[in-house]
Short mmCIF file of C-alpha atoms and ligand atoms in Angstrom, two decimals:
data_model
loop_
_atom_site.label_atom_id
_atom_site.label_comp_id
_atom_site.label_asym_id
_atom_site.label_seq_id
_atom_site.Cartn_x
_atom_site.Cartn_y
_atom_site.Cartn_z
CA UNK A 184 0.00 0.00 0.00
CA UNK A 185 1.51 3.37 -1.04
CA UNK A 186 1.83 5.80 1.86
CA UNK A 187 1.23 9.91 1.93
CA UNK A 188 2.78 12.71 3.86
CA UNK A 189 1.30 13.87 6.65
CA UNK A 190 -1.38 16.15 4.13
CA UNK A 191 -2.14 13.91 1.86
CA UNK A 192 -0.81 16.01 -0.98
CA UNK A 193 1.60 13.62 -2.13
CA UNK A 194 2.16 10.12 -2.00
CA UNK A 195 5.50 8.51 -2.10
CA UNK A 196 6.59 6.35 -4.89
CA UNK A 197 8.69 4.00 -2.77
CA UNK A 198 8.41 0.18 -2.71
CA UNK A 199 8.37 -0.45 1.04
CA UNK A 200 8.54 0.90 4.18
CA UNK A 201 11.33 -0.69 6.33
CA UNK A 202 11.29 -0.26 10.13
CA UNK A 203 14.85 -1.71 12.05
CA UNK A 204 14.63 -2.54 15.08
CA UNK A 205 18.67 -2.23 15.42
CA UNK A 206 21.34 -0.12 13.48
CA UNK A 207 23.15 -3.48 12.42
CA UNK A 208 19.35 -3.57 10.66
CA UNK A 209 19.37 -0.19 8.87
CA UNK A 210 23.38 -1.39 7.85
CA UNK A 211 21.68 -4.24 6.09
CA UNK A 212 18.82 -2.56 4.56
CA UNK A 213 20.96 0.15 2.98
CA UNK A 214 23.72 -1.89 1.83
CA UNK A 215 21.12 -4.54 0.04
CA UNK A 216 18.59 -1.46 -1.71
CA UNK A 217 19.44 0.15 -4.66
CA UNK A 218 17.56 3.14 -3.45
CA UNK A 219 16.92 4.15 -0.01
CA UNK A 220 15.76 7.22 1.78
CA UNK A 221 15.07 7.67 5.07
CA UNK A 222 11.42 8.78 6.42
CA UNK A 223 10.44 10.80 9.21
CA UNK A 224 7.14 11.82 10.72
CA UNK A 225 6.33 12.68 7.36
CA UNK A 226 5.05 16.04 7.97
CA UNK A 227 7.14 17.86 4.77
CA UNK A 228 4.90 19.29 2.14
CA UNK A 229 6.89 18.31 -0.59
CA UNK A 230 8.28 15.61 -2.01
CA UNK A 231 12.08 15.89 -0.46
CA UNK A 232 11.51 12.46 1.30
CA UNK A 233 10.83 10.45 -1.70
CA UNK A 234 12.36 7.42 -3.08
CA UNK A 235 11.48 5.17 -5.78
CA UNK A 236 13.27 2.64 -3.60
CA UNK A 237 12.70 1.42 0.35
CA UNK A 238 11.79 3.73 2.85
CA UNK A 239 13.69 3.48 5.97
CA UNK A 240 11.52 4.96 9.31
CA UNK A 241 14.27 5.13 12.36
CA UNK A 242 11.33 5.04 14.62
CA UNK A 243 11.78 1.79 15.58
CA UNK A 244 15.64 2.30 16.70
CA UNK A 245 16.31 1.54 20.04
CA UNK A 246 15.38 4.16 22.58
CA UNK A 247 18.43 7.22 22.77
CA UNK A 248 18.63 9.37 25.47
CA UNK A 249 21.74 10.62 26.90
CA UNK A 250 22.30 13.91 28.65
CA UNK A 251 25.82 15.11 28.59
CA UNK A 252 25.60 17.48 31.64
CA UNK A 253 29.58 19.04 31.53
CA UNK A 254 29.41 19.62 27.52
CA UNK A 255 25.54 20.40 28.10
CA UNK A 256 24.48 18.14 25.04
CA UNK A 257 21.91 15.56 24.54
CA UNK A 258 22.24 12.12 22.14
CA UNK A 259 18.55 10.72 21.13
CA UNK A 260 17.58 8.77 18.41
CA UNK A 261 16.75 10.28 14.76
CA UNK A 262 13.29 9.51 14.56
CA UNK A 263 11.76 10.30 18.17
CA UNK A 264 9.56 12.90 17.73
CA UNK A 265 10.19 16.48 19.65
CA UNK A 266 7.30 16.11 21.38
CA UNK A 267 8.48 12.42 23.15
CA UNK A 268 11.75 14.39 23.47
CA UNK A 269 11.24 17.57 25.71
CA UNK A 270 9.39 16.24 28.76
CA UNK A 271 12.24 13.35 29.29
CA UNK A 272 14.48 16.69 29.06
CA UNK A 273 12.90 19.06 31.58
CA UNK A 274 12.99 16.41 33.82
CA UNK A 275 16.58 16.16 33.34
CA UNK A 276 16.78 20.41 34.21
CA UNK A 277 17.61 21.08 30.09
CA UNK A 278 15.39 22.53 27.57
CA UNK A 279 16.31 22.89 23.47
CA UNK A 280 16.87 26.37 22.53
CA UNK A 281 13.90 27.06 20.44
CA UNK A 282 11.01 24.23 18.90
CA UNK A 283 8.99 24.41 15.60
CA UNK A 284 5.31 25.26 15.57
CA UNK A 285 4.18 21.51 16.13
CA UNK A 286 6.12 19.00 18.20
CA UNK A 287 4.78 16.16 16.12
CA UNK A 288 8.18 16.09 13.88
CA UNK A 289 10.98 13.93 14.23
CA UNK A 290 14.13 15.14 15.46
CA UNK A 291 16.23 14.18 12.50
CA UNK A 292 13.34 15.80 9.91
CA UNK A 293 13.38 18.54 11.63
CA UNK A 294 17.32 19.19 11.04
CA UNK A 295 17.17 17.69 7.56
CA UNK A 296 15.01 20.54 6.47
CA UNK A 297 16.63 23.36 8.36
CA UNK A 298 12.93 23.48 10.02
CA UNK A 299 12.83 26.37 12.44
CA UNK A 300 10.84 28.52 15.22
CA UNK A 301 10.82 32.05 15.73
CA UNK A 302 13.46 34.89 17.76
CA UNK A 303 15.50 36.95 17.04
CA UNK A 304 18.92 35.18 18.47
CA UNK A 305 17.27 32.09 17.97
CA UNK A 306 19.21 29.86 15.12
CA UNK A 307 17.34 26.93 13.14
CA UNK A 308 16.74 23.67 14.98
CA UNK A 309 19.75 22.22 13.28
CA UNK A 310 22.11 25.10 14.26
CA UNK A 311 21.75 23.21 18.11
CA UNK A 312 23.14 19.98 16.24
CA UNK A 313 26.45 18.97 17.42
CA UNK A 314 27.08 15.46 16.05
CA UNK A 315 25.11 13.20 13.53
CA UNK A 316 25.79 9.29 13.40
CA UNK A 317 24.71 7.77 9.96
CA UNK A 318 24.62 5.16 8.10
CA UNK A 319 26.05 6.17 4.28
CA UNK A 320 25.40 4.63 1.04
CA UNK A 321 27.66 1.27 1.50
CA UNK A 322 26.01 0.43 4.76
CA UNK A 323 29.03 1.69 7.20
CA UNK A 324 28.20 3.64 10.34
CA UNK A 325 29.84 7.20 10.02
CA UNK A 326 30.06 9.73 13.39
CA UNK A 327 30.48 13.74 12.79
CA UNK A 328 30.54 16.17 15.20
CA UNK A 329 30.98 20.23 15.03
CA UNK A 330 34.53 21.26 13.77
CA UNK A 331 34.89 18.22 11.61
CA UNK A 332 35.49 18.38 7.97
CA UNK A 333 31.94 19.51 6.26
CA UNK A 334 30.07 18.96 8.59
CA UNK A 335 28.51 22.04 8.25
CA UNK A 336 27.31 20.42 5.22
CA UNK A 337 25.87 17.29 6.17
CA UNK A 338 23.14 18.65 8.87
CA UNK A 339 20.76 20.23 6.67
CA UNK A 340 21.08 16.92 4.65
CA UNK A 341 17.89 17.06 2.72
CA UNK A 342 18.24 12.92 3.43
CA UNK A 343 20.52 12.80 0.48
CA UNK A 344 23.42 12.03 2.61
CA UNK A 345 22.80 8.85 4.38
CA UNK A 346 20.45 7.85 7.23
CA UNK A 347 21.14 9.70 10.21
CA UNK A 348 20.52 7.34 13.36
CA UNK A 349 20.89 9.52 16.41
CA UNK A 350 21.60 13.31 16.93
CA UNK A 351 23.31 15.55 19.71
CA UNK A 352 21.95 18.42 20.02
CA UNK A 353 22.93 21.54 22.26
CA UNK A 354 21.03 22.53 25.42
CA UNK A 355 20.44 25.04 27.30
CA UNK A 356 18.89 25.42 31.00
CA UNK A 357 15.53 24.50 31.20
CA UNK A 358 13.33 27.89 31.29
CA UNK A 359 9.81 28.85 31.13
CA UNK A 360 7.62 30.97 29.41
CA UNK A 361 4.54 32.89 28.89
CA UNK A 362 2.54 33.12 25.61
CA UNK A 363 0.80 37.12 25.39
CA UNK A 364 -1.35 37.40 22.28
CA UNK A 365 -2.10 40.88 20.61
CA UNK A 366 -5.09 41.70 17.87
CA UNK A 367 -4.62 43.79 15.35
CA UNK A 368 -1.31 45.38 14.58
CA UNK A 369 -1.21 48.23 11.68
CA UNK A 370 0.87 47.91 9.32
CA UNK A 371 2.18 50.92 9.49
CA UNK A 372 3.91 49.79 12.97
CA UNK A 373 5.12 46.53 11.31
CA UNK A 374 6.52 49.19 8.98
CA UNK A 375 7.70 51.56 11.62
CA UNK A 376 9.06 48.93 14.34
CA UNK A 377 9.97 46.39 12.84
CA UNK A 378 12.75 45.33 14.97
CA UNK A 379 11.11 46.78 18.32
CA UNK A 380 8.45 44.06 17.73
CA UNK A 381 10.59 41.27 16.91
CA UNK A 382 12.85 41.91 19.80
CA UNK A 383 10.01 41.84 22.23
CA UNK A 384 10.17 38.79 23.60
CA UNK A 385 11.95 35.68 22.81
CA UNK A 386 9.98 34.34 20.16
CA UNK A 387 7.45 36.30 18.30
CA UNK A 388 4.85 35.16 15.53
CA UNK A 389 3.20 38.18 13.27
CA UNK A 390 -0.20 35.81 11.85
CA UNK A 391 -2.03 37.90 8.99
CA UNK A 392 -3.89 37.56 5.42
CA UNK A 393 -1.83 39.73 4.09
CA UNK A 394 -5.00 42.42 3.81
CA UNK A 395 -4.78 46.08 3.68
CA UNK A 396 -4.96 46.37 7.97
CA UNK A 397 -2.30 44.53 9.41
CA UNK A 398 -1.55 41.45 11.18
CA UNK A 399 -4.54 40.04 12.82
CA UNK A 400 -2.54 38.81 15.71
CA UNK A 401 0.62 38.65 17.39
CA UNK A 402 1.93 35.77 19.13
CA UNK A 403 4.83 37.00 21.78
CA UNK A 404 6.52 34.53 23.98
CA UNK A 405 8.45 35.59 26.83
CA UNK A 406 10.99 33.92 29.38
CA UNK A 407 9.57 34.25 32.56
CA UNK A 408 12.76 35.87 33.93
CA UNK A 409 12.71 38.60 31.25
CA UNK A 410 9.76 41.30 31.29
CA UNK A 411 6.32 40.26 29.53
CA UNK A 412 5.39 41.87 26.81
CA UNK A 413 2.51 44.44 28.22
CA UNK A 414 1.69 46.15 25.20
CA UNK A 415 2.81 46.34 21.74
CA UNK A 416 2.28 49.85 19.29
CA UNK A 417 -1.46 50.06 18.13
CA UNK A 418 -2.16 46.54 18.73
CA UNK A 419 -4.03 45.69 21.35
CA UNK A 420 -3.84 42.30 24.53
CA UNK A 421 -6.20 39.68 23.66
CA UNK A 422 -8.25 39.12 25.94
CA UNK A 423 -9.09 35.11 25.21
CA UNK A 424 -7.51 32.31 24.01
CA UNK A 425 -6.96 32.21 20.19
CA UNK A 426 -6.04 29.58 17.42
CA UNK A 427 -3.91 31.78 14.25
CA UNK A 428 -7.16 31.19 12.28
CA UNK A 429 -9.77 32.82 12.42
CA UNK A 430 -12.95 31.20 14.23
CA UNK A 431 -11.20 28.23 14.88
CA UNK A 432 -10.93 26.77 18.17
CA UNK A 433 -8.08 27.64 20.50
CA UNK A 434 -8.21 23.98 21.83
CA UNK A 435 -5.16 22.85 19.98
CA UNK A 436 -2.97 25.09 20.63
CA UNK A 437 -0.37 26.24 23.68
CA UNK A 438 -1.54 28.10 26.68
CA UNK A 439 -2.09 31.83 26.14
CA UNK A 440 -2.96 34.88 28.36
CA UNK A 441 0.36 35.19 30.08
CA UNK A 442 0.28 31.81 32.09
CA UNK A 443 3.55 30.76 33.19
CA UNK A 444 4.59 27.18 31.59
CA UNK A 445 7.90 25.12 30.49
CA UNK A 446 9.35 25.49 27.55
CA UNK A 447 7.90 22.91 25.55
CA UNK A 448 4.99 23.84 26.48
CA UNK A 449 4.43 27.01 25.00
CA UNK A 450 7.27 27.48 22.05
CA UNK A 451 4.92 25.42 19.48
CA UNK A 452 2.15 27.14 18.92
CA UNK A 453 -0.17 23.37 18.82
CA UNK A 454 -0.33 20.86 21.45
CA UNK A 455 0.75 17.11 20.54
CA UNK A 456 -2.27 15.33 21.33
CA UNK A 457 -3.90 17.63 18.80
CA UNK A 458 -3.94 18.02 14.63
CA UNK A 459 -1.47 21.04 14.39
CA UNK A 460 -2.63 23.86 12.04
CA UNK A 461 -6.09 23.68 10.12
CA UNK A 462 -4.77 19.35 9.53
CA UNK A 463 -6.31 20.48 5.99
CA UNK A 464 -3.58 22.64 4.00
CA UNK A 465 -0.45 23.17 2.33
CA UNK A 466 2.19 25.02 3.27
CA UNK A 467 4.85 27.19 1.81
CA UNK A 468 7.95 29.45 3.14
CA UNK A 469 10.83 31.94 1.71
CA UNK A 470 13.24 33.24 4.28
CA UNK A 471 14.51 36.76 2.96
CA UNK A 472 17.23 38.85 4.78
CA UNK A 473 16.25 40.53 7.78
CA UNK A 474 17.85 43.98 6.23
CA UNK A 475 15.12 43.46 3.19
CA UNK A 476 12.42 42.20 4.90
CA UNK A 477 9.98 44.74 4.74
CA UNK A 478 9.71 45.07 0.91
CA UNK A 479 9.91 41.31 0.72
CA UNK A 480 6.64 41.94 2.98
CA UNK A 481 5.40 44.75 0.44
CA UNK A 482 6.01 42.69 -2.30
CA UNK A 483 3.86 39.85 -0.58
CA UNK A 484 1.07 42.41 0.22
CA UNK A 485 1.30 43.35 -3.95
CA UNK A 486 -0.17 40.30 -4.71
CA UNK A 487 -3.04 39.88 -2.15
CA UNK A 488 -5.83 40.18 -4.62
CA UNK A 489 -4.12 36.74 -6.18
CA UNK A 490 -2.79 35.33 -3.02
CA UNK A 491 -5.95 35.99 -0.46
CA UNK A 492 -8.19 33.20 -1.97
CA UNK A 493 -5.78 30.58 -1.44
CA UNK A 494 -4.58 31.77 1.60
CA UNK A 495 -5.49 30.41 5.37
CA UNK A 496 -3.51 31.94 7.41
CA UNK A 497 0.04 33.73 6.76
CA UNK A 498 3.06 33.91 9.33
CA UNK A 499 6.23 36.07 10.27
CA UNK A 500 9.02 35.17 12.39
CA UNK A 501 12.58 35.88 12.61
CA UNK A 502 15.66 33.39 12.55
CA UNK A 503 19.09 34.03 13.71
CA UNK A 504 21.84 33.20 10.90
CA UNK A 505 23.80 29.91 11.67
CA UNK A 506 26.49 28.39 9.57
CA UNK A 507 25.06 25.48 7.96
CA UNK A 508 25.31 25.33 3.73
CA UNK A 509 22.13 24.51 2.89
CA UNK A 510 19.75 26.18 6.23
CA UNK A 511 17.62 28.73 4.89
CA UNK A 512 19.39 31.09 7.49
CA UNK A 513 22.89 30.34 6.27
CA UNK A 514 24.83 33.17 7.40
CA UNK A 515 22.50 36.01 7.34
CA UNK A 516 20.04 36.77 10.05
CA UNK A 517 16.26 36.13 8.40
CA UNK A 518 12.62 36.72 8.04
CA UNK A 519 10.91 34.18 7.49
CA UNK A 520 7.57 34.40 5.26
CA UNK A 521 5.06 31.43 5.64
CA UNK A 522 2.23 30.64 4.21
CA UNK A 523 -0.79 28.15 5.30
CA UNK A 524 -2.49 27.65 1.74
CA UNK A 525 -6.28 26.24 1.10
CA UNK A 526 -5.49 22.46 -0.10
CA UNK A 527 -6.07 23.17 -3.36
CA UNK A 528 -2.90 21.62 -5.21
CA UNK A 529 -3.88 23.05 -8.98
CA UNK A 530 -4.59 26.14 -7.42
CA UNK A 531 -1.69 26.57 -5.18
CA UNK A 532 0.73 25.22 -7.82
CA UNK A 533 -0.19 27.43 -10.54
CA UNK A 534 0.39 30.70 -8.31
CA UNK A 535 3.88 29.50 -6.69
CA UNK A 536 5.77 31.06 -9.49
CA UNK A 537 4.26 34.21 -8.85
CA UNK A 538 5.33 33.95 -5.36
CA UNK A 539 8.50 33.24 -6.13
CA UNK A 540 9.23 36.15 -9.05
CA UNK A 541 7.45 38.54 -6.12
CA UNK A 542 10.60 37.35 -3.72
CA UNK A 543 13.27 36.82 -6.13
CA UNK A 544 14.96 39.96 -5.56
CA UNK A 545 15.57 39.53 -2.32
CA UNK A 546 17.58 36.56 -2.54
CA UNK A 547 14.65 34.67 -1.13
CA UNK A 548 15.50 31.32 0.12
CA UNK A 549 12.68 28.46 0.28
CA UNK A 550 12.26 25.97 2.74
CA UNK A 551 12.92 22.65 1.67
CA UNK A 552 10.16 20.85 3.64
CA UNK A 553 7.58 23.00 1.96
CA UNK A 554 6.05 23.55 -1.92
CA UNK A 555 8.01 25.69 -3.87
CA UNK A 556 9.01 26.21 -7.37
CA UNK A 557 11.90 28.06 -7.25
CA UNK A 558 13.98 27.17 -10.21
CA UNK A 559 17.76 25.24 -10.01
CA UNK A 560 19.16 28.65 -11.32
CA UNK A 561 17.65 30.81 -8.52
CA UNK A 562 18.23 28.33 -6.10
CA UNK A 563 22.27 28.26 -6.54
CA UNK A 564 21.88 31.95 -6.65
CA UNK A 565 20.21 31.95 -3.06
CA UNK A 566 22.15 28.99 -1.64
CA UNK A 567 26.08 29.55 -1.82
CA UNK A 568 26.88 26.33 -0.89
CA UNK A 569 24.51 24.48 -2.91
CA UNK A 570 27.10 22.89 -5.32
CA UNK A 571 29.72 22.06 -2.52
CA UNK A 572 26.36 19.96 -0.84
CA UNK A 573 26.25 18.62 -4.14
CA UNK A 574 30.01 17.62 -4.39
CA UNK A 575 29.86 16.42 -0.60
CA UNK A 576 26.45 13.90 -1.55
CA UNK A 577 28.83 13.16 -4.85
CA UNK A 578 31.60 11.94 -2.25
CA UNK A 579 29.47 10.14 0.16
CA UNK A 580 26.84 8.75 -2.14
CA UNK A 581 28.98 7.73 -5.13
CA UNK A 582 25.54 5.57 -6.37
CA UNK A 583 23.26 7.40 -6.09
CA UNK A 584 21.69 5.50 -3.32
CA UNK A 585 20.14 8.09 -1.05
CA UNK A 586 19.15 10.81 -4.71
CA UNK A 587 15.37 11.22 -5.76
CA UNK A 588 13.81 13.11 -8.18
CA UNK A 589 13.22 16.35 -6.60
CA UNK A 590 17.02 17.04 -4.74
CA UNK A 591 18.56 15.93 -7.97
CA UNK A 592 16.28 19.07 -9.51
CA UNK A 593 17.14 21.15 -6.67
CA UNK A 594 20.99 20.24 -7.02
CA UNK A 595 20.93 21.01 -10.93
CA UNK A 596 21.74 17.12 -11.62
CA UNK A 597 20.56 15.50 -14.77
CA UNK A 598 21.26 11.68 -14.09
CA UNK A 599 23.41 9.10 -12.59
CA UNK A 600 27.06 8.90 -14.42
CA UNK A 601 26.80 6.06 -15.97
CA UNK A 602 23.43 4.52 -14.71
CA UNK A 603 24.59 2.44 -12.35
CA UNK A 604 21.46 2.02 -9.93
CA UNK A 605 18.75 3.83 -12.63
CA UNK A 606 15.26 2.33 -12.04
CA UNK A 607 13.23 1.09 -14.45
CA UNK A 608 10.45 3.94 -15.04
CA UNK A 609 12.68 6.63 -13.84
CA UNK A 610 12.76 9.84 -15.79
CA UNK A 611 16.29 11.06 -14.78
CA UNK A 612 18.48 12.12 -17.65
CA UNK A 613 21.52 10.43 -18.53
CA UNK A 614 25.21 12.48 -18.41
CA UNK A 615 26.75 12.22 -21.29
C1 FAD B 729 1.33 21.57 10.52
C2 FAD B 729 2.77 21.80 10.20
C3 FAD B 729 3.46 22.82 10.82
C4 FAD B 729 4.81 23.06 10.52
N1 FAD B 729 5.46 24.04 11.19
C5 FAD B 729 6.75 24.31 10.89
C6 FAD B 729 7.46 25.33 11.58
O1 FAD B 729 6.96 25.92 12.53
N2 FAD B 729 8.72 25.61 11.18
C7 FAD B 729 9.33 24.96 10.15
O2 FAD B 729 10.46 25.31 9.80
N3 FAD B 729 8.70 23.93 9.52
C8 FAD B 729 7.43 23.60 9.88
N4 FAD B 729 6.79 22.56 9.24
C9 FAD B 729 7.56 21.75 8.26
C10 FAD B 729 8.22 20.55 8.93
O3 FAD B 729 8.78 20.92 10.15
C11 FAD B 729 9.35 19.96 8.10
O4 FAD B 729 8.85 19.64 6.86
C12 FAD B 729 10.07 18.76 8.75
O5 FAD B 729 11.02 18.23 7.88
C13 FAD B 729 9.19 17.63 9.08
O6 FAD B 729 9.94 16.61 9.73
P1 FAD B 729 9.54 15.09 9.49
O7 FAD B 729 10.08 14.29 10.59
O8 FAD B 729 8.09 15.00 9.23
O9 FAD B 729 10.38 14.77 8.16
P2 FAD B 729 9.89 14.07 6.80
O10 FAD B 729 8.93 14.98 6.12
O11 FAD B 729 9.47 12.68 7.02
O12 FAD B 729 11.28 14.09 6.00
C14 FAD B 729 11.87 15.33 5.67
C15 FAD B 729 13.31 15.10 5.20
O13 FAD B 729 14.09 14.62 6.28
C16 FAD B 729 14.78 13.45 5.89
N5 FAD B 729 14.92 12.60 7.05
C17 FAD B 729 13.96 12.24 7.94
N6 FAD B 729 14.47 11.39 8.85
C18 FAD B 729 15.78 11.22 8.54
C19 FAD B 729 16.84 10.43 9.06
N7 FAD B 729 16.66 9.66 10.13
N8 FAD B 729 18.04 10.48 8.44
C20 FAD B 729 18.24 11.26 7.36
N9 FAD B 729 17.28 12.02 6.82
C21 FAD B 729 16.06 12.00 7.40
C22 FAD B 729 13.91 12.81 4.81
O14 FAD B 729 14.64 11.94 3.98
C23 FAD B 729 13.42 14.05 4.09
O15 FAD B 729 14.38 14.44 3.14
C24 FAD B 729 5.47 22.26 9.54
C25 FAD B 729 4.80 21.19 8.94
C26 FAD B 729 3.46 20.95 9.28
C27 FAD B 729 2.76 19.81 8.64
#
């Protein structure tokens, strides 16, 4: 039976799902497939988990869970999911520095992608990574850690570099944190403070529909032992709970009006036992320059009349730059432009490139876990490092084990040298 991704919009072309129980497993597995990729929690819009091969889920890996207290560093498995992570790890006194708007995503997705939540000296949730184990291509177990040789390269893997097995990650002190919403923010202080309302608290979420007033809401969480966020420009406190779109339930999501709660318990926006989101969408996100942000908004705005009907909800955070190749906040501090689309795939397809020629200019960069259709061209024009990702995969994946269709479009590729583990019914070129 073919599985989906986590909305349904696409469903994977592989041949089987494989689930090790043991690394010495996913060794075997890898070494006997032609093509392999490894699957998460399957919660990536497009297609960058795909395989016309086997599927390999890490979920069924041993349990992982070691806290490093000196170098302040946990080891878990790949495919535990954030939110099976963080409760084992305020018990243990440590928290992760930032989380994702739904815990429901594997740890090892989530740094795959360069998947991210919102502050302004908050990095990616890979830029925390500070080893990887893997298994590559041949079946061999490989260990990385920060400092080593490209390994700045092989975090935001995209899953064509092998299939990673556990991850360290950084910590930092476990913390709380209170959630204060505000309703409707002009635009004109968007415009005008800018940075005053993204440095307002720790993490801060601007949620609009791009329409003529302004954000609808604003979503400001605050360490507990830094001052709450009272009020905010022309916005003004909400006064109940609220879910980012409009007439929907708060249920699913996070504790609001300014109750106190840990970490994990208020940086995603959705709670785990709940469908994150609207559960029926598609999602989409460019992360521009901070220093250009605010045409890359005007630009946005520009095409509401277009963009509106498709459009559930929008979202604006801010990333800190790290130093991985191929994170969307690869050495430049970002804003990050999301949109919740209307699942409507013809529809949603057909205006992407209008998205994208709207953000162009400002050297917009699109998350990989998302739909896009951001040409190879622009891509290497918006990701530096793009070709040395492509000569590191080269190095590690000589066959071609751990390529599909869509990161061999992404990395400019046209076919395996030589065809030595083409599939029948693919439609990759051949180098000549
Ligand atoms: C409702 C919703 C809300 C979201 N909110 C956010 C958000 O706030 N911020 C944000 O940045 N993104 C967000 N996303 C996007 C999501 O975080 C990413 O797409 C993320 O990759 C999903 O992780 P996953 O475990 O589902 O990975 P999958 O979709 O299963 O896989 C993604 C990639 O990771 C690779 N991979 C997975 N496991 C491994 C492994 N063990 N070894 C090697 N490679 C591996 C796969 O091969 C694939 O290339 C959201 C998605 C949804 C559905």
């Amino acid at each position: 039976m073919r599985v989906t991704n986590w909305s349904g919009n696409h469903t994977y072309s592989s041949t089987s799902v494989e689930h090790p129980a043991s690394i010495e497993e996913v060794q075997k597995v890898v070494a006997a497939a032609p093509l392999v990729r490894a699957l998460g929690s399957r919660h990536s819009f497009s297609a960058v988990a795909d395989t016309r091969g086997v599927h390999v889920s890490t979920a069924a890996l041993p349990d992982v869970f070691v806290v490093d207290h000196d170098a302040a560093t946990v080891t878990v498995s790949a495919g535990l999911r954030h939110g099976e992570l963080v409760a084992r790890l305020d018990e243990a006194g440590w928290a992760l520095h930032n989380l994702a708007s739904l815990p429901h995503i594997s740890v090892a997705g989530a740094v795959a992608t360069g998947t991210h939540g919102s502050g302004d000296r908050n990095g990616s949730l890979a830029s925390a990574v500070a080893g990887l184990q893997l298994v590559t291509a041949d079946g061999d177990r490989l260990e990385v850690r920060r400092g080593d040789d490209d390994f700045d390269g092989m975090v935001v893997s995209l899953g064509a570099l092998g299939v990673v097995t556990a991850v360290t990650l950084d910590l930092v002190p476990a913390f709380e944190v209170r959630q204060d919403l505000f309703e409707h923010l002009p635009w004109a202080d968007v415009a005008d403070h800018f940075d005053a309302i993204t440095a307002s608290a720790y993490s801060v979420s601007m949620f609009t529909d791009w329409s003529e007033t302004g954000p609808h809401q604003v979503w400001t969480k605050s360490r507990t032992d830094e001052p709450p966020v009272t009020e905010l420009f022309g916005a003004s406190p909400a006064t109940r709970e609220l879910h980012p779109l409009p007439g929907i339930d708060p249920g699913a999501t996070t504790r609001q009006l300014g109750v106190p709660g840990a970490w994990w318990d208020r940086l995603p926006h959705f709670r785990l036992e709940f469908t994150p989101s609207a559960g029926d969408e598609l999602q989409t996100e460019y992360l521009v320059p901070r220093t250009v942000a605010l045409d890359a908004i005007d630009a946005v705005r520009s095409l509401g009349p277009a963009l509106r009907p498709l459009l559930l909800v929008a979202e604006i955070r801010t990333i800190a730059a790290d130093r991985l190749w191929l994170s969307p906040s690869h050495d430049v501090d970002c804003v990050a432009l999301h949109f919740t689309w209307r699942q409507d795939v013809p529809a949603v397809e057909a205006f992407l490139p209008s998205l994208d020629d709207a953000l162009a200019p400002f050297a917009a960069r699109p998350h990989w876990g998302k739909l896009f259709q951001t040409s190879p061209e622009r891509l290497h024009a918006a990701y530096p490092r793009l070709d040395d990702f492509r000569a590191l995969a080269d190095r590690l994946d000589p066959t071609g084990t751990f390529r599909n269709d869509l990161t061999d479009t992404w990395l400019g590729r046209r076919g395996f040298p030589g065809e030595p583990r083409r599939l029948p019914g693919s439609s990759w070129e051949t180098d000549t």
